[in-house]
Amino acid sequence: METILESRKPCFFYAYSVNKSSTHMKYYQRTIEDVLKVLETSIDGLSQDEVKKRLLEYGPNELREAKKNTPLGMLLDQFKDFMIIVLIAAAIVSGIIGEAVDTIAIVVIVILNAIIGFIQEYRAEKAMEALKLMASPTTTVVREGIIASIPSPDIVPGDIIIIEAGMVIPADLRLIEVAHLKVEEAALTGESVPVEKSASLLHEEMVPLGDRRNMAYKGTVVSYGRGKGIVAATGMETELGRIATMLQKEEEVKTPLQRRLATVGQRLAIAALAICAIVFAVGIMRGESPVMMFLTAVSLAVAAIPEALPAVVTISLSLGAMKMVRQNVLIRKLPAVETLGSVTYICTDKTGTLTMNRMSAEEIFVDGRVWSREELKNLGIKGDPFSLLIKAMAVSNDARPGNGDKITGDPTEVALFEAARIAGFEKGQVENELPRVAELPFDSDRKCMTTVHKIPQNPSIPPFDKAGFISITKGGVEVIVDKSDNILTSSGIRDIDKDELIRVSERMAADGLRVLALGVRRWDALPEDMTHDNVEEGLTILGFAGMMDPPRKEAMEAVALCKAAGIRPVMITGDHPITARAIAMRLGIIDDDGEVMTGPRLERLPMGEFEEKVEGIGVYARVAPEQKLKIVKGLQDRGEFVAMTGDGVNDAPALKRADIGIAMGITGTDVSKEASHMILLDDNFATIVASVREGRKIYNNIRKFFKYLLTSNSAEIWTIFLAPFLGLPIPLLPIHILWINLVTDGAPSLALTVEPAEGDVMKRRPRPPEEGLFAGGMWQHIFWVGLLMGGITLFTQAWAIRTGHGHWQTMVFTVLCLSQFGHVMAIRSEKESLFIQGLLSNKILLTTIALSFLLQMATIYLPVFNKIFKTEPLSLSELIFTLAASSVVFFAVEIEKWCKRRLSATFS
């Protein structure tokens, strides 16, 4: 056991806040005596009177929640959007003019939109509740020299806490006693291996959270050993409390689509109202009936406002979310589906996301050379020293087989157990041959452990070919080398070259491996003096084992695909810089010259200076939670759209701030899941690539919907607006406008949401963050195709009137409606011809067009509809003319796409 009570080296006193329990006070740099003095406590704990005083001063040891919006307030907030207000107004106007169908449709859309928005906001409030669940319910304390179990909220700064394996640390502690203590801090720091703790003070000025070995933090879990600690901070002053504060302060960033739709919605509504006023004024000046012109103008305004827009967006995102569930992605907030298509940076944690989240023996050094994991199978049959090293790896650990192929135990020992199994040596069989009779447990001071085994009468482990005992010592390379006299090779026992062995271990460590050395010593009889000074000397080195948490194979492919799609992956981890660099290079995130920035360096950089560098940094190591937030903000300030993946509590504030937060479904904490926009159910980074593809497809389909809808609406506006200036009567009745609005804004536009992804969708660069919905020549397309459609409609009207066709209004009505069907078929792809795509590649769209065509024919040829729509049956020649006129738009758009393909081929 390690106990440090006396004052050691003089301790430099740093400035600290008035609140003695503040985590900003660097207790890890102070001796235990200093900490006891500052916190005005003792080894025997606080008195009951002092506890009551401090409970009043500091408050209960709980995470406090900021004032929350009520469910009713959340629901009412959903109706404050400008587009929603305009739609409500449109519903009222539709009701006044007797269009009940439009009124009901708009009301349903508005209510559906509000319910979805409410659910998303309500679920977002659950992040703090999940954080609070990480608290331990009861804690064992020492007060007035008596050990007692108390509710964790009653803990105060200065309390003495007893720590045992399996407990959740209830507050931030400065450790004063440790006995083989290891704490699982992955949720807070991202460190994949339990951290060995010590009571010794640290002298470095800037020590990252994961390297503060003499501290234990609230919410982390004791995996091994025991100890004692002084409570340094409670409640919101703990590291977990700081994360809670950041979660409460951090507002979610609106998605690109939300920002674009808000802008477009406002502009469309204003434009529609302005056009309504102009059409009404021009009609009155021409002497038209005020009532007719009012109904026409209002009908046109209702048609121009895309009331189907919220429904189309919601349906697109919902269908995408449903598809993503089959691809192991759970969408928590619908806009996240589309946001993936806008992402330019993916900031990802290393442990469990890019890596397997389990230690693995990647390299073995034995007999003068390094062997890879793939060569392990052949090592066991090579004889000694190979077989003896493998046997030593198998029995000198406490890992045990679990259910199925699962192995339980310390991650490092599990890796050794697994390596031995791969080489053909099962631990149970080797233990029968070499039963354990004694052990010296691992100690963080001597950095090694030893097990002692009985050698049988007829041993099969030359050169130890006599009965007796063998001690196996494993630990840090420098420690074992210093304790060794020689090394076992295939040629026998040889003198060691210590410098050469250190160089080998440094080369392995430079690859990001955690290197352990194994040495042995033979004994005729079990040592009477079982101290480490006696047993762990005069060793014969067998070899080294290099371990790491290896990268996922599919993550390498995903990183390459991300780069091809113009997305920059960035690794952010609490792990060591060397390990982080090695993993990042193996994955292709950085090359040999890639920069790795550490947490302490990041902390020293002013925000402005950091933002100048941020786009060139591929790896961050040893970072704290607020620094992850700084990275996300730095990238966003540079105009980037950032996705952040993570699984720990430390990731939650950055997940919430990111344009899209992606939590891990298997290893992720409840806190990270509640703060995220989406969850990877298989914890696989590669799954993100499929999600990006889906997100891009959905955004493209929404753009196609906009292109189709606004072109159709502009055609109706051109038709109504230009007719008076050409000396033509009002071409359409209000009911015609509303019918076209219903038929063309309905099923065909919704069918665009299931349009398959175009072939090159993952070869395109991410959309520039500032790019609007109308970029890429879309507004020009809307203008010229809308004008062409309106021109063809007016040409039909003028020709029919001039040639004496009495059914001219029915022909105008039909041409305008059918032209839009031709247009929707032509815009299914930005560049590819419909004849290449194939009519059947979107059967839903084809079906809806066929049904809509039949409905339009019904308005012409069924007497009951003739009365309602004021239409008349067309003759065969009139119908052929309208079909021919309607097809012009389709062929015009196909010619436009042919020109785009030619230009693209010319400049590629």
Coordinates of N, CA, C and O in Angstrom, one line a residue, residues 3 5 18-19 32 35 41 82 99 127 139 156 221 267 295 323 355 385 398 415 424 440 463 597 603 628 686 746 834:
T3 N 1.2 5.1 1.1 CA 0.6 6.1 1.9 C 1.6 7.3 2.0 O 2.7 7.0 2.3
L5 N 1.9 11.0 3.8 CA 1.3 12.0 4.7 C 2.3 13.1 4.9 O 1.9 14.2 5.2
V18 N -11.9 31.6 -4.6 CA -12.3 31.6 -3.2 C -12.9 30.3 -2.8 O -12.7 29.8 -1.7
N19 N -13.6 29.6 -3.7 CA -14.2 28.3 -3.3 C -13.1 27.3 -3.3 O -12.5 26.9 -4.3
I32 N -0.2 15.8 0.3 CA -1.4 15.4 1.0 C -1.5 16.3 2.2 O -2.6 16.8 2.6
V35 N -3.0 19.6 1.1 CA -4.4 19.4 0.8 C -5.3 19.4 2.0 O -6.3 20.0 2.1
T41 N -9.2 19.8 7.0 CA -9.7 18.5 7.4 C -8.5 17.7 8.0 O -7.4 18.2 8.1
F82 N -41.6 31.5 -39.2 CA -42.3 32.4 -40.1 C -43.1 31.6 -41.1 O -44.2 32.0 -41.5
E99 N -62.2 26.5 -49.7 CA -61.4 25.3 -50.1 C -61.1 24.5 -48.9 O -60.0 24.6 -48.3
A127 N -30.7 14.9 -21.7 CA -29.2 14.7 -21.5 C -28.8 14.9 -20.1 O -28.0 14.2 -19.5
T139 N -22.1 6.2 -0.2 CA -20.7 6.3 -0.2 C -20.2 6.0 1.2 O -20.8 6.3 2.2
V156 N -19.3 16.3 1.4 CA -18.9 17.7 1.4 C -17.4 17.7 1.1 O -16.7 16.7 1.4
V221 N -15.3 4.7 -12.6 CA -15.6 3.4 -11.9 C -14.2 2.8 -11.5 O -13.3 2.7 -12.3
R267 N -38.8 34.4 -48.0 CA -38.8 35.1 -49.3 C -40.0 34.6 -50.2 O -40.6 35.5 -50.9
L295 N -60.5 36.4 -55.7 CA -60.4 34.9 -55.6 C -59.2 34.4 -56.4 O -58.5 33.5 -56.0
K323 N -34.6 4.1 -43.4 CA -33.7 3.3 -44.1 C -32.4 3.2 -43.3 O -31.7 2.1 -43.3
T355 N -11.2 2.3 -33.4 CA -10.5 1.1 -32.9 C -11.5 0.1 -32.4 O -12.7 0.4 -32.2
P385 N 13.1 -20.3 -27.9 CA 12.4 -19.6 -26.8 C 10.9 -19.3 -27.1 O 10.2 -18.7 -26.2
D398 N -4.2 -13.0 -14.9 CA -5.4 -13.4 -14.2 C -6.7 -13.4 -15.1 O -7.8 -13.4 -14.6
A415 N -5.2 -9.4 -23.6 CA -4.5 -9.4 -24.9 C -3.4 -10.5 -24.9 O -3.2 -11.2 -25.9
G424 N -1.8 -21.3 -30.1 CA -2.1 -22.7 -29.9 C -2.0 -23.2 -28.5 O -2.0 -24.4 -28.2
L440 N 3.5 -12.2 -6.8 CA 3.8 -10.8 -6.3 C 3.0 -9.9 -7.2 O 3.3 -9.7 -8.3
P463 N 15.5 -24.5 -21.6 CA 16.6 -25.1 -20.9 C 16.2 -25.4 -19.4 O 17.1 -25.8 -18.7
M597 N -1.7 17.7 -32.2 CA -1.7 18.8 -31.2 C -2.2 18.2 -29.9 O -3.2 17.5 -29.8
E603 N -4.6 24.3 -25.0 CA -5.1 25.2 -23.9 C -4.4 26.5 -23.9 O -5.0 27.6 -23.7
K628 N -12.4 19.8 -26.6 CA -13.1 19.2 -27.7 C -14.2 20.3 -28.2 O -14.4 20.4 -29.4
A686 N -17.4 3.1 -40.1 CA -17.8 2.9 -41.5 C -19.2 3.2 -41.8 O -19.6 3.5 -42.9
G746 N -48.9 17.6 -55.0 CA -49.2 16.4 -54.1 C -48.3 15.2 -54.4 O -47.1 15.2 -54.2
L834 N -33.1 10.8 -68.8 CA -34.2 9.9 -68.3 C -34.1 8.6 -69.1 O -34.3 7.5 -68.5

